[in-house]
Amino acid sequence: MRRRRHCVRSRENLTWLNVPEAPSCDAACMWTYHADLLARPVPRYTSYPTAAQFHDGAGADDLAARLETLDTKTDISLYVHIPYCHDICWYCGCNTGAANRSQRLIAYVEALEQEIAGMARRLGGRGRVRRIAFGGGSPNSLPLVDFIRLLQQILLCFDAHQAEISVELDPRRLDRQWIASLATMGVSRVNLGVQTFAPHVQARIGRIQPLDMVEHAMEQLGGAGIATGFDLMYGLPGQSLDDLAATIEASIRLNPARVALFGYAHMPKLLPRQRRIDASDLPDIAARFEMAAMGYRMLTDAGYMAIGFDHFAQPEDSMAIALGEGRLRRNFQGFTDDPAEVLIGLGASAISQFPDLIVQNEKRAGSWRQLVEKDSLSAVRGTLRTADDRERGRIIEALLCRGEADVGPCPMPDLSRFEELALVEVAADRVLLKPQALPYARSIAACFDAWLQPAEKRFSHAV
Ligand code: SF4
């Protein structure tokens, strides 16, 4: 066991950021590094079962049956996937490709309009759309006029005029006109891919994005009354603790309502684009732990509330309120305050979720388009959630979102190592995570995962 402290040692190499002084990170932290608990790669549990259990025995017919029998008053969330980006970042694990051919984008948007209309027709007025989320890829890789077309198509086909609308955006392609149009169309929240402000790290991950570009975007988004979130990363090649501290400091100054701080997962065998990243430049697991702990400390010291294991929100943000009221959930977009039990995914690789079914649309944009053009549902794989899956999924979600769970009829796994380290308390059929267990939350939740194989390579480490 090694006890670590958060220290930002020197401010060398930080001339790119005009920070007056180092943050005071020398106080002892309650997080303790246990290498053995972090050795096993574990899923992020944005669903249970996870995508690793998807198979082609579940798909379009199962989805059709759920759509036909949906209760009229069921709340629905729509997720629209845009699998294109103008500049592909080397670290990216998303299903996205180069937006370098306008004909390809036009064909995708036309097919998406067709899929939206087809989905609405199948629902026949059942369900009420409460949220619409555009993700990718980068929705702003589309020409603005096409993005407007897609949103208008949704509003035309579904009863969605009261829906909360959010969009993931690439700041490198965001201009005044885009922001003004988002505000006019009623978009209330955007998430910006920031990752790091350190230029030498940006160069190592193929994402050059100067600080002032994000500053301008934030000024304009704030002026338009649109709430913002940042995605940041630690564990990047060549990234030091100081680099991360300065990025977090700059982020705090820019004042997004939410921050997600993700650990970079280097899996070049699964994600060939990551081969451009020099693995010898990557921080080791102990350094990653130190980065995650420092990020937690800096953001909570700045007044953000910790949401689960990697999100942070200002206290007045709806996600922080949901946490306080025990309504925090976990879905394919990560931690969320979205209460809907039904998520419908539109576009290539998008995932739809029902209480007893998860299905994913065809991943390859060309094959997806062929299915849509034949007026078929594009779901091609997934999983039917058994009663046991649903029960284990409930426990995993409760542990990750609320830090405690009633285990009920599910067999209690061996948590003795976590108990020994005072990370959990187990009483009768209840498991309680202690505050210092946060970096191990995924590892503890994984003990309830009946599908997880030892050392599955497709997952990342818990920090
Ligand atoms: S902009 Fe986002 S989605 Fe696109 S390649 Fe970069 S990280 Fe991936």
XYZ file of N, CA, C and O in Angstrom, residues 58-161:
416
model
N -30.438 -10.372 -30.607
C -31.409 -9.335 -30.227
C -31.261 -8.213 -31.239
O -30.150 -7.887 -31.649
N -32.355 -7.619 -31.676
C -32.224 -6.574 -32.697
C -33.553 -5.969 -33.071
O -34.397 -5.684 -32.207
N -33.753 -5.810 -34.390
C -34.879 -5.022 -34.900
C -36.247 -5.556 -34.465
O -37.131 -4.780 -34.104
N -36.437 -6.892 -34.489
C -37.761 -7.432 -34.134
C -38.090 -7.130 -32.672
O -39.232 -6.814 -32.332
N -37.084 -7.252 -31.817
C -37.315 -6.972 -30.390
C -37.653 -5.498 -30.195
O -38.520 -5.145 -29.397
N -36.929 -4.650 -30.921
C -37.196 -3.213 -30.803
C -38.612 -2.904 -31.309
O -39.361 -2.159 -30.656
N -38.975 -3.490 -32.454
C -40.309 -3.237 -33.018
C -41.399 -3.607 -32.012
O -42.373 -2.875 -31.825
N -41.199 -4.745 -31.344
C -42.215 -5.203 -30.373
C -42.342 -4.201 -29.219
O -43.451 -3.913 -28.755
N -41.212 -3.653 -28.756
C -41.273 -2.672 -27.642
C -41.950 -1.384 -28.101
O -42.704 -0.770 -27.355
N -41.667 -0.961 -29.331
C -42.260 0.286 -29.831
C -43.769 0.150 -29.972
O -44.524 1.075 -29.654
N -44.204 -1.039 -30.421
C -45.639 -1.249 -30.657
C -46.441 -1.270 -29.371
O -47.618 -0.956 -29.363
N -45.795 -1.686 -28.276
C -46.558 -1.866 -27.032
C -46.248 -0.779 -26.004
O -46.654 -0.884 -24.854
N -45.549 0.260 -26.412
C -45.187 1.320 -25.465
C -46.447 2.014 -24.956
O -47.367 2.293 -25.726
N -46.456 2.302 -23.674
C -47.591 3.018 -23.114
C -47.590 4.471 -23.625
O -46.530 5.085 -23.748
N -48.761 4.979 -23.898
C -48.888 6.326 -24.482
C -48.165 7.383 -23.670
O -47.596 8.324 -24.215
N -48.221 7.234 -22.337
C -47.669 8.312 -21.499
C -46.210 8.095 -21.099
O -45.681 8.830 -20.273
N -45.567 7.100 -21.652
C -44.166 6.836 -21.286
C -43.268 8.001 -21.706
O -43.353 8.485 -22.834
N -42.411 8.426 -20.788
C -41.423 9.456 -21.147
C -40.312 8.828 -21.974
O -39.800 7.755 -21.630
N -39.938 9.496 -23.036
C -38.900 8.995 -23.948
C -37.790 10.033 -24.049
O -38.051 11.230 -24.081
N -36.558 9.568 -24.130
C -35.441 10.435 -24.498
C -34.937 9.981 -25.864
O -34.851 8.776 -26.119
N -34.621 10.938 -26.704
C -34.060 10.614 -28.017
C -32.570 10.935 -28.010
O -32.151 11.969 -27.483
N -31.796 10.025 -28.578
C -30.365 10.303 -28.771
C -30.069 10.219 -30.271
O -30.402 9.219 -30.919
N -29.463 11.249 -30.812
C -29.170 11.304 -32.251
C -27.655 11.311 -32.437
O -26.967 12.216 -31.945
N -27.158 10.303 -33.151
C -25.702 10.162 -33.300
C -25.224 10.707 -34.654
O -25.735 10.309 -35.706
N -24.241 11.589 -34.594
C -23.617 12.130 -35.818
C -22.177 11.598 -35.857
O -21.306 12.096 -35.139
N -21.915 10.576 -36.669
C -20.605 9.903 -36.599
C -19.528 10.546 -37.470
O -18.844 9.846 -38.216
N -19.409 11.855 -37.390
C -18.405 12.548 -38.199
C -17.720 13.642 -37.385
O -18.328 14.242 -36.505
N -16.470 13.884 -37.724
C -15.699 14.986 -37.144
C -14.786 15.518 -38.243
O -14.324 14.751 -39.091
N -14.521 16.807 -38.191
C -13.616 17.375 -39.190
C -12.171 16.974 -38.937
O -11.396 16.784 -39.854
N -11.813 16.884 -37.659
C -10.435 16.512 -37.312
C -10.540 15.347 -36.333
O -11.146 15.493 -35.270
N -9.960 14.227 -36.696
C -10.071 13.045 -35.839
C -8.943 13.057 -34.805
O -7.752 13.052 -35.163
N -9.324 13.068 -33.538
C -8.335 13.080 -32.449
C -7.785 11.659 -32.280
O -8.544 10.690 -32.354
N -6.519 11.561 -32.005
C -5.883 10.235 -31.987
C -6.349 9.366 -30.822
O -6.263 8.146 -30.873
N -6.804 9.968 -29.743
C -7.184 9.204 -28.547
C -8.626 8.708 -28.612
O -9.054 7.924 -27.774
N -9.370 9.162 -29.616
C -10.830 9.028 -29.572
C -11.314 7.577 -29.643
O -10.876 6.803 -30.494
N -12.247 7.236 -28.774
C -12.836 5.903 -28.776
C -14.253 5.898 -29.332
O -14.952 4.892 -29.237
N -14.697 7.021 -29.880
C -16.083 7.114 -30.369
C -16.210 6.522 -31.771
O -15.229 6.406 -32.495
N -17.443 6.199 -32.143
C -17.702 5.761 -33.505
C -17.819 7.009 -34.383
O -18.875 7.625 -34.463
N -16.713 7.404 -34.990
C -16.727 8.603 -35.823
C -15.725 8.467 -36.961
O -14.771 7.687 -36.864
N -15.977 9.215 -38.007
C -15.074 9.193 -39.160
C -14.923 10.604 -39.718
O -15.585 11.540 -39.253
N -14.076 10.741 -40.726
C -13.756 12.071 -41.248
C -14.939 12.682 -42.009
O -15.535 12.031 -42.867
N -15.226 13.939 -41.652
C -16.308 14.669 -42.333
C -15.716 15.403 -43.528
O -15.857 16.610 -43.664
N -15.031 14.654 -44.398
C -14.280 15.330 -45.459
C -14.959 15.250 -46.824
O -14.426 15.703 -47.813
N -16.155 14.627 -46.867
C -16.852 14.563 -48.161
C -18.294 15.024 -47.966
O -19.068 14.377 -47.244
N -18.629 16.136 -48.579
C -19.952 16.719 -48.305
C -21.062 15.771 -48.762
O -22.124 15.688 -48.139
N -20.818 14.987 -49.810
C -21.851 14.067 -50.286
C -22.189 13.013 -49.225
O -23.346 12.628 -49.045
N -21.149 12.596 -48.514
C -21.342 11.596 -47.457
C -22.223 12.173 -46.331
O -23.117 11.520 -45.815
N -21.974 13.432 -45.974
C -22.755 14.070 -44.918
C -24.206 14.259 -45.353
O -25.135 14.014 -44.573
N -24.372 14.673 -46.599
C -25.743 14.890 -47.102
C -26.518 13.573 -47.062
O -27.659 13.512 -46.598
N -25.881 12.488 -47.514
C -26.555 11.181 -47.532
C -26.908 10.752 -46.111
O -27.989 10.189 -45.861
N -26.015 11.029 -45.166
C -26.279 10.643 -43.776
C -27.473 11.424 -43.217
O -28.373 10.852 -42.589
N -27.482 12.722 -43.458
C -28.574 13.561 -42.924
C -29.909 13.127 -43.538
O -30.924 13.030 -42.832
N -29.909 12.836 -44.821
C -31.167 12.414 -45.470
C -31.666 11.099 -44.869
O -32.848 10.935 -44.593
N -30.738 10.178 -44.632
C -31.143 8.894 -44.036
C -31.638 9.100 -42.599
O -32.592 8.459 -42.165
N -30.985 9.991 -41.896
C -31.399 10.264 -40.518
C -32.806 10.863 -40.486
O -33.635 10.498 -39.645
N -33.085 11.750 -41.424
C -34.448 12.305 -41.499
C -35.457 11.182 -41.731
O -36.536 11.161 -41.130
N -35.070 10.241 -42.574
C -35.956 9.105 -42.880
C -36.136 8.232 -41.632
O -37.236 7.768 -41.343
N -35.037 8.002 -40.902
C -35.145 7.161 -39.704
C -36.010 7.842 -38.626
O -36.798 7.192 -37.945
N -35.858 9.150 -38.488
C -36.673 9.890 -37.511
C -38.157 9.737 -37.862
O -38.983 9.415 -37.006
N -38.484 9.935 -39.144
C -39.884 9.829 -39.569
C -40.400 8.405 -39.361
O -41.526 8.196 -38.882
N -39.563 7.418 -39.698
C -39.974 6.020 -39.557
C -40.199 5.640 -38.093
O -41.149 4.928 -37.766
N -39.339 6.121 -37.232
C -39.480 5.815 -35.806
C -40.769 6.432 -35.260
O -41.521 5.792 -34.519
N -41.040 7.675 -35.644
C -42.261 8.346 -35.176
C -43.495 7.602 -35.703
O -44.482 7.421 -34.979
N -43.407 7.141 -36.929
C -44.553 6.426 -37.507
C -44.813 5.134 -36.742
O -45.941 4.796 -36.420
N -43.743 4.414 -36.417
C -43.908 3.162 -35.671
C -44.477 3.425 -34.290
O -45.230 2.620 -33.758
N -44.096 4.527 -33.672
C -44.609 4.832 -32.340
C -46.071 5.274 -32.403
O -46.808 5.114 -31.420
N -46.479 5.846 -33.512
C -47.887 6.210 -33.697
C -48.423 7.103 -32.583
O -49.558 6.927 -32.139
N -47.605 8.001 -32.096
C -48.064 8.942 -31.061
C -47.863 8.442 -29.644
O -48.139 9.151 -28.678
N -47.388 7.191 -29.504
C -47.124 6.680 -28.145
C -45.839 7.306 -27.599
O -44.870 7.467 -28.326
N -45.845 7.594 -26.310
C -44.638 8.138 -25.677
C -44.557 9.651 -25.810
O -45.098 10.238 -26.756
N -43.917 10.276 -24.817
C -43.734 11.728 -24.847
C -42.238 12.031 -24.784
O -41.558 11.600 -23.849
N -41.753 12.740 -25.768
C -40.307 13.011 -25.818
C -39.970 14.143 -24.849
O -40.460 15.262 -24.988
N -39.151 13.824 -23.867
C -38.787 14.809 -22.837
C -37.395 15.373 -23.038
O -37.083 16.446 -22.553
N -36.535 14.590 -23.695
C -35.172 15.073 -23.920
C -34.705 14.675 -25.310
O -35.046 13.585 -25.795
N -33.900 15.536 -25.883
C -33.269 15.240 -27.170
C -31.785 15.553 -27.004
O -31.420 16.671 -26.636
N -30.939 14.558 -27.234
C -29.495 14.778 -27.104
C -28.832 14.454 -28.439
O -29.079 13.388 -29.027
N -28.024 15.378 -28.934
C -27.217 15.137 -30.133
C -25.788 14.861 -29.684
O -25.202 15.646 -28.931
N -25.236 13.747 -30.149
C -23.861 13.418 -29.779
C -23.122 12.844 -30.962
O -23.627 12.780 -32.085
N -21.906 12.400 -30.740
C -21.145 11.861 -31.865
C -19.847 11.235 -31.409
O -19.762 10.729 -30.310
N -18.858 11.420 -32.257
C -18.679 12.409 -33.293
C -18.951 13.837 -32.797
O -18.998 14.102 -31.622
N -19.105 14.677 -33.772
C -19.364 16.084 -33.488
C -20.578 16.542 -34.282
O -20.483 16.680 -35.509
N -21.702 16.797 -33.608
C -22.864 17.306 -34.346
C -22.541 18.566 -35.133
O -23.118 18.802 -36.194
N -21.581 19.377 -34.653
C -21.271 20.586 -35.431
C -20.237 20.334 -36.527
O -19.694 21.283 -37.086
N -20.032 19.063 -36.864
C -19.298 18.767 -38.100
C -20.255 18.891 -39.291
O -19.811 18.970 -40.439
N -21.565 18.886 -39.011
C -22.545 19.071 -40.085
C -22.626 20.549 -40.433
O -22.428 21.406 -39.567
N -22.977 20.856 -41.658
C -23.315 22.253 -41.945
C -24.487 22.665 -41.042
O -25.391 21.857 -40.781
N -24.477 23.905 -40.577
C -25.523 24.369 -39.650
C -26.927 24.128 -40.204
O -27.826 23.695 -39.482
N -27.071 24.353 -41.485
C -28.401 24.208 -42.081
C -28.902 22.763 -41.945
O -30.096 22.513 -41.734
N -28.001 21.801 -42.007
C -28.404 20.394 -41.879
C -28.742 20.046 -40.435
O -29.656 19.259 -40.175
N -28.000 20.617 -39.509
C -28.345 20.389 -38.109
C -29.754 20.947 -37.813
O -30.564 20.292 -37.155
N -30.036 22.133 -38.337
C -31.367 22.732 -38.128
C -32.449 21.833 -38.749
O -33.488 21.584 -38.149
N -32.153 21.320 -39.927
C -33.106 20.409 -40.607
C -33.443 19.208 -39.725
O -34.594 18.823 -39.589
N -32.398 18.626 -39.117
C -32.615 17.431 -38.291
C -33.474 17.751 -37.066
O -34.394 17.007 -36.729
N -33.168 18.861 -36.430
C -33.941 19.212 -35.240
C -35.386 19.524 -35.631
O -36.339 19.112 -34.951
N -35.546 20.212 -36.738
C -36.918 20.508 -37.190
C -37.671 19.234 -37.531
O -38.867 19.105 -37.252
N -36.983 18.282 -38.092
C -37.632 17.005 -38.432
C -38.129 16.305 -37.164
O -39.225 15.758 -37.129
N -37.316 16.344 -36.127
C -37.743 15.727 -34.857
C -38.980 16.444 -34.321
O -39.962 15.811 -33.913
N -38.950 17.769 -34.342
C -40.073 18.530 -33.784
C -41.333 18.349 -34.627
O -42.451 18.398 -34.108
N -41.123 18.103 -35.906
C -42.264 17.874 -36.804
C -42.867 16.487 -36.586
O -44.085 16.302 -36.598
N -42.035 15.498 -36.357
C -42.489 14.099 -36.315
C -42.935 13.655 -34.919
O -43.761 12.754 -34.795
N -42.325 14.237 -33.889
C -42.659 13.813 -32.523
C -43.318 14.970 -31.774
O -43.106 16.130 -32.114
N -44.040 14.620 -30.728
C -44.544 15.654 -29.816
C -43.391 15.964 -28.859
O -43.240 15.345 -27.823
N -42.534 16.903 -29.250
C -41.285 17.110 -28.496
C -41.033 18.586 -28.198
O -39.907 18.963 -27.909
N -42.069 19.398 -28.270
C -41.842 20.844 -28.132
C -41.447 21.259 -26.716
O -40.900 22.334 -26.523
